[in-house]
Tab-separated table of C-alpha atoms and ligand atoms in Angstrom:
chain	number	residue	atom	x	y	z
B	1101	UNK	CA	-15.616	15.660	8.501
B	1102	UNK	CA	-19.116	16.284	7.078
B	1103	UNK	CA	-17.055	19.525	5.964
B	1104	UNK	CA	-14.846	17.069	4.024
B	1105	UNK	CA	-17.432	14.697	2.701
B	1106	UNK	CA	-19.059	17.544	0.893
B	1107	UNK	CA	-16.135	18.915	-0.814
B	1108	UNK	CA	-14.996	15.578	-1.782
B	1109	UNK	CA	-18.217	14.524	-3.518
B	1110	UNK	CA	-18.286	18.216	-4.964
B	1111	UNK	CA	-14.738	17.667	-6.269
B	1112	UNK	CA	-15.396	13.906	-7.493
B	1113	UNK	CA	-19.018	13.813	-8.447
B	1114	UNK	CA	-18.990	10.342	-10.234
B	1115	UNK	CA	-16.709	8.708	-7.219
B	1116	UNK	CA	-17.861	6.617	-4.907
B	1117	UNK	CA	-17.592	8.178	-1.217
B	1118	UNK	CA	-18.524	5.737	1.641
B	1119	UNK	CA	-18.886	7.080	5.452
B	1120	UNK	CA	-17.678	4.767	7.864
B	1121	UNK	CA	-19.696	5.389	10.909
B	1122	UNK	CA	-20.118	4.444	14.661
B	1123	UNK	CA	-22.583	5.594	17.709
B	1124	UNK	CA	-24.057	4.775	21.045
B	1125	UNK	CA	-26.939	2.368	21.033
B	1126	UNK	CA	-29.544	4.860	20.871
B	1127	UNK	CA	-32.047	4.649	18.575
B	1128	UNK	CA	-32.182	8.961	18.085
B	1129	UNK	CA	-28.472	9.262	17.830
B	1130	UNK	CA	-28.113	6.802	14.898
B	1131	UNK	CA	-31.216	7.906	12.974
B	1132	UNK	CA	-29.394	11.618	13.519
B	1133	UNK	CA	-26.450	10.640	12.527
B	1134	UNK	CA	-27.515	9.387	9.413
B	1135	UNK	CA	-29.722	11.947	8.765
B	1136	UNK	CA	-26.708	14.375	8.813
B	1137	UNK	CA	-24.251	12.110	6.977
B	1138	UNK	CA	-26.537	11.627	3.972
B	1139	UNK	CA	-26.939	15.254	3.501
B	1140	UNK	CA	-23.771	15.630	2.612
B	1141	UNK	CA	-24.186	13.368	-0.574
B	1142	UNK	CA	-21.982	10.257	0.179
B	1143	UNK	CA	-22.904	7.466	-1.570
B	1144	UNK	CA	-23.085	4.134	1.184
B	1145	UNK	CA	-22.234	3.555	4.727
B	1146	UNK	CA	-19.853	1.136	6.120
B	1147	UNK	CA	-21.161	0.938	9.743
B	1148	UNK	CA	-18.311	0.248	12.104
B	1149	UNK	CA	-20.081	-2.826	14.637
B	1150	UNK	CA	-16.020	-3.675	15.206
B	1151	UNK	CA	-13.716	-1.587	16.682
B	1152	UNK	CA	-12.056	-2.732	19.511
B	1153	UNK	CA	-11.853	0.006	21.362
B	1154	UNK	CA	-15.496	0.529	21.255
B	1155	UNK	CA	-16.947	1.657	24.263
B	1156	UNK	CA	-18.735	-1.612	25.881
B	1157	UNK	CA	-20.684	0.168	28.237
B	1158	UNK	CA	-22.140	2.668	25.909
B	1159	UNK	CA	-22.527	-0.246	23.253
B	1160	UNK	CA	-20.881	0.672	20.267
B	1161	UNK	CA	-18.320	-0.960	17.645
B	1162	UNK	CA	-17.624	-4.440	18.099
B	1163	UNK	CA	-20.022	-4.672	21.385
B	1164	UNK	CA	-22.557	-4.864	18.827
B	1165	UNK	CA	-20.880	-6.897	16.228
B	1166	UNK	CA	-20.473	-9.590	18.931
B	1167	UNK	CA	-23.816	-9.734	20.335
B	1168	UNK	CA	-26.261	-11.002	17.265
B	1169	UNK	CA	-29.827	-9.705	19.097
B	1170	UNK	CA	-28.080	-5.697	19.751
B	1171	UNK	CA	-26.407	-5.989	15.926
B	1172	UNK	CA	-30.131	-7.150	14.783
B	1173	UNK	CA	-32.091	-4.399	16.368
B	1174	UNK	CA	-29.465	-1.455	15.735
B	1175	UNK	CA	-29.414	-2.319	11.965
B	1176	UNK	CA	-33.140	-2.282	11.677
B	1177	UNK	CA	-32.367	1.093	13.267
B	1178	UNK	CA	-30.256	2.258	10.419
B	1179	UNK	CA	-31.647	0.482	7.820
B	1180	UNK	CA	-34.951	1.634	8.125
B	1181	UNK	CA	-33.343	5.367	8.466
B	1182	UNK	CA	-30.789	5.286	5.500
B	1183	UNK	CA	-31.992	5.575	2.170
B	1184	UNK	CA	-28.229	4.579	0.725
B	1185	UNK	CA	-27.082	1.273	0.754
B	1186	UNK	CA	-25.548	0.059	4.039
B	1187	UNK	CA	-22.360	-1.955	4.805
B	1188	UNK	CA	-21.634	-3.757	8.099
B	1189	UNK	CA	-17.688	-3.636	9.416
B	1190	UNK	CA	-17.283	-7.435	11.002
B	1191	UNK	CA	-14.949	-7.950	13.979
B	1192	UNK	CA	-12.605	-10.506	14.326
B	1193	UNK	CA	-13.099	-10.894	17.567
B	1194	UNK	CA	-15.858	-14.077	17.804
B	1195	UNK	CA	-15.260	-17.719	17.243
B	1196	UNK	CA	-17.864	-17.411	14.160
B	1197	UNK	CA	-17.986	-14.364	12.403
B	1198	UNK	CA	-20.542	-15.918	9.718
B	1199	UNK	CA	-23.073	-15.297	12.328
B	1200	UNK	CA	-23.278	-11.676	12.641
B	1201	UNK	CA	-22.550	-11.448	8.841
B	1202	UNK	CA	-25.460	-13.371	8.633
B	1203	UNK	CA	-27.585	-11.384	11.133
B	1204	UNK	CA	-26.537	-7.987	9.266
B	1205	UNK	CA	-27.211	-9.185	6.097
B	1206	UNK	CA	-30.684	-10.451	7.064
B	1207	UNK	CA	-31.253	-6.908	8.743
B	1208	UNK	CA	-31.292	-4.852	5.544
B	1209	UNK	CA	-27.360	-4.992	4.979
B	1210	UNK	CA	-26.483	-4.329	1.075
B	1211	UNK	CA	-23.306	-6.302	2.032
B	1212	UNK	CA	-20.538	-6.759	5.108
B	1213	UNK	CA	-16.801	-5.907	5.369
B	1214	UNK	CA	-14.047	-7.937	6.740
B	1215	UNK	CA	-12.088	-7.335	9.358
B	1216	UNK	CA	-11.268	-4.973	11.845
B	1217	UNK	CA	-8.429	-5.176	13.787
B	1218	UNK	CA	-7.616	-8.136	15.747
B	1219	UNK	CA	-7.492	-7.358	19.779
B	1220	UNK	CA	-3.825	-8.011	20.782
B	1221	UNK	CA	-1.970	-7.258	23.920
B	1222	UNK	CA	1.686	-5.614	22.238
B	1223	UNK	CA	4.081	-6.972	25.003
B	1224	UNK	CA	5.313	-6.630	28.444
B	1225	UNK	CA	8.050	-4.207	28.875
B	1226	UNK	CA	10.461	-6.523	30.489
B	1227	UNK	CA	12.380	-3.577	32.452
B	1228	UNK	CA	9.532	-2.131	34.120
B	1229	UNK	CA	7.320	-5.251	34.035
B	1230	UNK	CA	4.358	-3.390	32.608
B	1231	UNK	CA	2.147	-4.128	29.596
B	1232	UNK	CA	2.861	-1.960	26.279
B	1233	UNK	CA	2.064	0.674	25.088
B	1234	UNK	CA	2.145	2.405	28.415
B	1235	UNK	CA	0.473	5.109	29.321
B	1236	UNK	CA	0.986	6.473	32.724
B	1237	UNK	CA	1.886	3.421	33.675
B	1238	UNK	CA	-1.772	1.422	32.122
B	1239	UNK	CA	-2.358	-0.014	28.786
B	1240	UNK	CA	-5.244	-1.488	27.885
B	1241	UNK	CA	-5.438	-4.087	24.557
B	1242	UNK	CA	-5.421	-2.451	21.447
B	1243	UNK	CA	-6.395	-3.376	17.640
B	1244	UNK	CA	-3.804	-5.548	15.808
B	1245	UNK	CA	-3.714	-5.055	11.571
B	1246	UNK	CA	-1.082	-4.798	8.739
B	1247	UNK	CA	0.324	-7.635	7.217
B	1248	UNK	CA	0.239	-9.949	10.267
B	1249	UNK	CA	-3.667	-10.567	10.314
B	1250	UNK	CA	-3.743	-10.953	6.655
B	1251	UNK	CA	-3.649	-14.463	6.388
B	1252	UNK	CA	-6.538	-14.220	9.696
B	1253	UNK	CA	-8.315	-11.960	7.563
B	1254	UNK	CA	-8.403	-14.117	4.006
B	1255	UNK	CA	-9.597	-17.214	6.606
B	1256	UNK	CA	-12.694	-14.875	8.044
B	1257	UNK	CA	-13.425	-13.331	4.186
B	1258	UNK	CA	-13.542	-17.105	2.596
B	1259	UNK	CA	-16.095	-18.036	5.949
B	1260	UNK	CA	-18.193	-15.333	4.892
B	1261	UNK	CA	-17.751	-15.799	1.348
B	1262	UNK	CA	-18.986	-19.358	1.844
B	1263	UNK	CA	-21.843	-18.841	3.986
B	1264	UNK	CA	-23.089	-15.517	1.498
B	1265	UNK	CA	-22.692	-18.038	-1.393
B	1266	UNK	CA	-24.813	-20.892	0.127
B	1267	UNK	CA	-27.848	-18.786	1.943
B	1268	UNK	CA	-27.504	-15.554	-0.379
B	1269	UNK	CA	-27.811	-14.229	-3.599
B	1270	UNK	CA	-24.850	-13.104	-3.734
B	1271	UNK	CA	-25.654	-11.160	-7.230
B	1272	UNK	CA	-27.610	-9.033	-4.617
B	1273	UNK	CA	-24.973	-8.723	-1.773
B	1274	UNK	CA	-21.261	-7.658	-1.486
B	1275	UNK	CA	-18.394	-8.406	0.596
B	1276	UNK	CA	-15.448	-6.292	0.856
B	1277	UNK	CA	-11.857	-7.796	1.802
B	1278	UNK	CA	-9.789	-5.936	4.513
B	1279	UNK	CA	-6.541	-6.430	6.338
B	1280	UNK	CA	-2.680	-6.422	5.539
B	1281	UNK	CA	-3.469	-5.272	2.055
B	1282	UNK	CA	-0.250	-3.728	0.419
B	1283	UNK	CA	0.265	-5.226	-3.099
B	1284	UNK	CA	-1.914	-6.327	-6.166
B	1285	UNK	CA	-1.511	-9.728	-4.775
B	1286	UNK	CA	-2.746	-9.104	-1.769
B	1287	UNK	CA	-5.882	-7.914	-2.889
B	1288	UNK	CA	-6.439	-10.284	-6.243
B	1289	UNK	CA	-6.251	-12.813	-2.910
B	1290	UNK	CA	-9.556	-11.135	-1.224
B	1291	UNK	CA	-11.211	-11.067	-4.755
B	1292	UNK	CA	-10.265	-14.972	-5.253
B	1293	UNK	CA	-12.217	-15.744	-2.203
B	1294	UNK	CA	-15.201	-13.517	-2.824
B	1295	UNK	CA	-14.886	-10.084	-2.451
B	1296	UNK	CA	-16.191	-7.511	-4.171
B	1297	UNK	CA	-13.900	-4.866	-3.123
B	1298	UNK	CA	-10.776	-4.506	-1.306
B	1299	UNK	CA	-9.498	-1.912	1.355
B	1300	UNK	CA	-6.257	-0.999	2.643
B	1301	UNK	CA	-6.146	1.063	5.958
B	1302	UNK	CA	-2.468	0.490	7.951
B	1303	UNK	CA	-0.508	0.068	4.252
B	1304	UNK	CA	-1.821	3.994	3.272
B	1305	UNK	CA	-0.642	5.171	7.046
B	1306	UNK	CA	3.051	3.305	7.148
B	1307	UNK	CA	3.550	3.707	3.214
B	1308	UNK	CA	1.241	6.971	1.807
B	1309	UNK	CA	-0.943	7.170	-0.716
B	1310	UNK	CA	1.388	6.332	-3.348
B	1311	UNK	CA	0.763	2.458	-2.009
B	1312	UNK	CA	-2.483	2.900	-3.925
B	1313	UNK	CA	-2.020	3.226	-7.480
B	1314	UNK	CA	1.192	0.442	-7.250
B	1315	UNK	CA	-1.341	-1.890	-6.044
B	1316	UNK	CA	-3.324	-1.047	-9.220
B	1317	UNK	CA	-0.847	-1.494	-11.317
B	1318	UNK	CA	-0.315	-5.062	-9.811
B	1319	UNK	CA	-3.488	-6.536	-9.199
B	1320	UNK	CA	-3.585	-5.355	-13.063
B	1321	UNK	CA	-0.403	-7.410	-13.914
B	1322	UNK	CA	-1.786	-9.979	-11.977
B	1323	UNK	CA	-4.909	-9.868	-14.203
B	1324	UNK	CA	-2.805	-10.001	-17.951
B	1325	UNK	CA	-1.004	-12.601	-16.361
B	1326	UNK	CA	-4.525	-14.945	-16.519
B	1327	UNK	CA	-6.329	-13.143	-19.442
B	1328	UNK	CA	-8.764	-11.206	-17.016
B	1329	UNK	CA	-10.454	-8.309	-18.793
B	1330	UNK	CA	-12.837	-7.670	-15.128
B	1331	UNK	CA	-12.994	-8.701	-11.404
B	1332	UNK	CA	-15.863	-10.254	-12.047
B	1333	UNK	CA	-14.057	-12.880	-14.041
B	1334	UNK	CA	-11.796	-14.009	-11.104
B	1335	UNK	CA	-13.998	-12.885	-7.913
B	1336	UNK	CA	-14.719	-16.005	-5.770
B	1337	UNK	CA	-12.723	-18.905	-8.598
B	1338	UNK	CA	-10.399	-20.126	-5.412
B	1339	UNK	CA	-13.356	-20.498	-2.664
B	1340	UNK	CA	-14.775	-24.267	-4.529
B	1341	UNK	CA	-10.671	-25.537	-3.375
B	1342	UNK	CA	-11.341	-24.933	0.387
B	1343	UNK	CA	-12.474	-28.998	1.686
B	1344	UNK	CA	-11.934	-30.448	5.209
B	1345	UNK	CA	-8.859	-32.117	6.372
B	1346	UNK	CA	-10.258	-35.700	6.157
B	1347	UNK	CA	-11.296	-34.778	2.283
B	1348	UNK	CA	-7.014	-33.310	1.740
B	1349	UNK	CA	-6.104	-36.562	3.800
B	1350	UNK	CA	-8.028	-39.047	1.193
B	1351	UNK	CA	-7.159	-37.033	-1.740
B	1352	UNK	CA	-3.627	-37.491	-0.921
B	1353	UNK	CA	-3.903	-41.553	-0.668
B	1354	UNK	CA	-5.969	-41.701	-4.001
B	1355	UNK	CA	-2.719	-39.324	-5.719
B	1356	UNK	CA	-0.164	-41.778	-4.190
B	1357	UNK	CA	-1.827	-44.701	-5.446
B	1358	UNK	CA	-2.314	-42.965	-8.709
B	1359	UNK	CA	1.298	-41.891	-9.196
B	1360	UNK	CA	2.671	-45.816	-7.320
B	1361	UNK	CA	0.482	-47.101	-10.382
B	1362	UNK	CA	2.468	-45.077	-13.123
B	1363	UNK	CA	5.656	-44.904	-10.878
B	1364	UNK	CA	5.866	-41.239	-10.435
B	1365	UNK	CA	6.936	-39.558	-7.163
B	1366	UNK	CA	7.938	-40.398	-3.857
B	1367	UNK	CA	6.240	-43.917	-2.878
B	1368	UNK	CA	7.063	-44.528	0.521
B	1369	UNK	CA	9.204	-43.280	3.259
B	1370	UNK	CA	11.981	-45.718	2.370
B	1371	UNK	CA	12.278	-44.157	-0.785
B	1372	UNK	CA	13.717	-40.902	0.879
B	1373	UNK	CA	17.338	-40.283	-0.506
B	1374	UNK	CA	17.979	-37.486	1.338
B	1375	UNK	CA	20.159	-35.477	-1.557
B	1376	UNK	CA	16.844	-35.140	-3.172
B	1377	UNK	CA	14.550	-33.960	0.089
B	1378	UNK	CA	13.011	-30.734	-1.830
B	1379	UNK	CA	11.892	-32.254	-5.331
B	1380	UNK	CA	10.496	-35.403	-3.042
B	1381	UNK	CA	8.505	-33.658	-1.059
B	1382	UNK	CA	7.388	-31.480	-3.588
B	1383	UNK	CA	6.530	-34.911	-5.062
B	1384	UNK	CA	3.927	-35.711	-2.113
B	1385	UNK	CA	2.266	-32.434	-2.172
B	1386	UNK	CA	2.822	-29.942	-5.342
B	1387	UNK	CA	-0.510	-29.193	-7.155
Q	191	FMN	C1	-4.940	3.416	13.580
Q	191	FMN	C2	-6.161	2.676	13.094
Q	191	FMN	C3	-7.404	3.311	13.160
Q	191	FMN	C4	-8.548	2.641	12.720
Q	191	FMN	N1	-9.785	3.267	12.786
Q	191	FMN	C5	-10.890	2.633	12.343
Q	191	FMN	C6	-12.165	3.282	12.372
Q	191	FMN	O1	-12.295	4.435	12.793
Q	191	FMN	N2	-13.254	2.589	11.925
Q	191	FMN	C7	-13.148	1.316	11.438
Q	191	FMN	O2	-14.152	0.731	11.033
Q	191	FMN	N3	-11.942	0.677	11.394
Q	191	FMN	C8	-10.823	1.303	11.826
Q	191	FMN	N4	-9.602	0.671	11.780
Q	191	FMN	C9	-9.526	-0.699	11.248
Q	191	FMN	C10	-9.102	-0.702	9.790
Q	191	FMN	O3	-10.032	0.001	8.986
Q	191	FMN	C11	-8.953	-2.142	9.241
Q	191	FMN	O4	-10.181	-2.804	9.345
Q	191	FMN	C12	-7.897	-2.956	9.972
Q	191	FMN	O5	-6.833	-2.142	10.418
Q	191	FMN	C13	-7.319	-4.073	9.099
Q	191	FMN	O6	-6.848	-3.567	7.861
Q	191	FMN	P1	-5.317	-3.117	7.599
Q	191	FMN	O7	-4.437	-4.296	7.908
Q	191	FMN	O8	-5.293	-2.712	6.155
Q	191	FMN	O9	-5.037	-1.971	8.521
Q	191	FMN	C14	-8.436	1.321	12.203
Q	191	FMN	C15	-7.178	0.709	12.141
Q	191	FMN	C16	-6.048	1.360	12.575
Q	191	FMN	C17	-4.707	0.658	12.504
């Protein structure tokens, strides 16, 4: 891999080449690793405090990202090693996930990337009665991703999005968008709640690497479409519509009473005619 690194950088000099890394909590091991990464001439690090299948007992992947005192100390670790920006990979896999993001950007963090995969237990095989996918007989529960988390994934990037925007400067940070991104669409969503940069990992492996410049092409559709000549002119415009429920519910009352005033729109439920259900309801909650 370092092999690889090398050769790419050599090949693509003015490309940006980010190592996604993971290791043991162990001070020595981290500081090596980086030391040997960085020689190759990559440009950042995406460190991985998320995988799922991250060894617990040796601490690594999303035992860290879960525990906010480990993900503290091991990020001093690497921060105070690396001299290339750093990027922390959040798990899913907490109630919060604006607290580690929080932790790792307070620990030296250039930015943090959302999410991993989403622990999931793939089914019980009804014949033999034993959980999928089997091996000798054991599974154990695996990371979930593709198109399925996506909508999880735009609800963890906007939490982040929010928090960076309120405590942050977010001119100074960066958030990158991952999960179940396959189209333009996809990823103009990430960028409408925040994020700096998109990735796509389980679209490239079903699809190949073709996926890649189609999504281009669309997110730059998507862009003519709205007359935007840079990211920068979209990134974060949907995250000031996000409200609470009790905000949507009173917003709602104030429209009906605005359109009962001008007799527009469905008024009451008497009013239902039932050969016009679609354009009525439409009536109570289009935009
Ligand atoms: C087969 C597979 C291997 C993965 N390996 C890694 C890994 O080594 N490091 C990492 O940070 N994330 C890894 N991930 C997580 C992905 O990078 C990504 O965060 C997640 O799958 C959601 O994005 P997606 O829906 O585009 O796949 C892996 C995901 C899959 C499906």
């Amino acid at each position: 891999m370092l092999n690889e690194f090398k050769k790419l950088k050599e090949e693509y000099p003015d490309r940006i080449l980010i190592a996604s890394i993971m290791e043991e909590y162990n001070k020595d091991a981290w500081e090596e690793l980086i030391e040997r990464v960085e020689e190759t001439g990559v440009d950042a690090f995406e460190v991985n405090f998320s995988c799922p299948h991250g060894m617990p007992e040796r601490k690594m992947g999303a035992a860290v990202g879960q525990d906010c005192a480990l993900l503290e100390e091991v990020c001093g670790w690497i921060n105070a090693k690396a001299t290339i920006p750093v990027w922390a990979k959040m798990t899913p896999n907490i109630t919060d996930i604006t607290q580690p993001a929080r932790v790792a950007l307070r620990s030296g963090c250039e930015g943090v990337a959302a999410i991993n995969t989403i622990m999931s237990v793939m089914g019980i095989n009804l014949d033999t009665l034993r959980p999928e996918p089997c091996v000798e007989g054991y599974s154990t529960p695996g990371g979930y991703s593709s198109k399925a988390v996506h909508p999880i994934a735009l609800g963890k990037v906007m939490n982040i999005a929010k928090m960076m925007k309120s405590e942050f400067n977010i001119d100074e940070y960066s958030l990158s968008g991952i999960g179940g991104v396959e189209t333009g669409g996809d990823a103009a969503e990430f960028i409408l709640l925040g994020a700096n940069s998109v990735q796509v990992c389980t679209g490239v492996m079903m699809h190949g690497y073709g996926l890649v410049k189609k999504l281009c092409s669309e997110l730059k559709d998507f862009m003519r479409k709205h007359n935007f000549s840079s990211i920068e002119e979209f990134r974060g415009l949907s995250l000031p519509y996000f409200t609470t429920h009790t905000d949507l519910v009173r917003r709602q009352k104030e429209a009906i009473q605005q359109r009962k005033a001008i007799k527009q729109g469905l008024q009451s439920d008497k009013d239902w005619t039932g050969d016009g259900f679609v354009k009525e309801t439409e009536s109570m909650v289009s935009n």
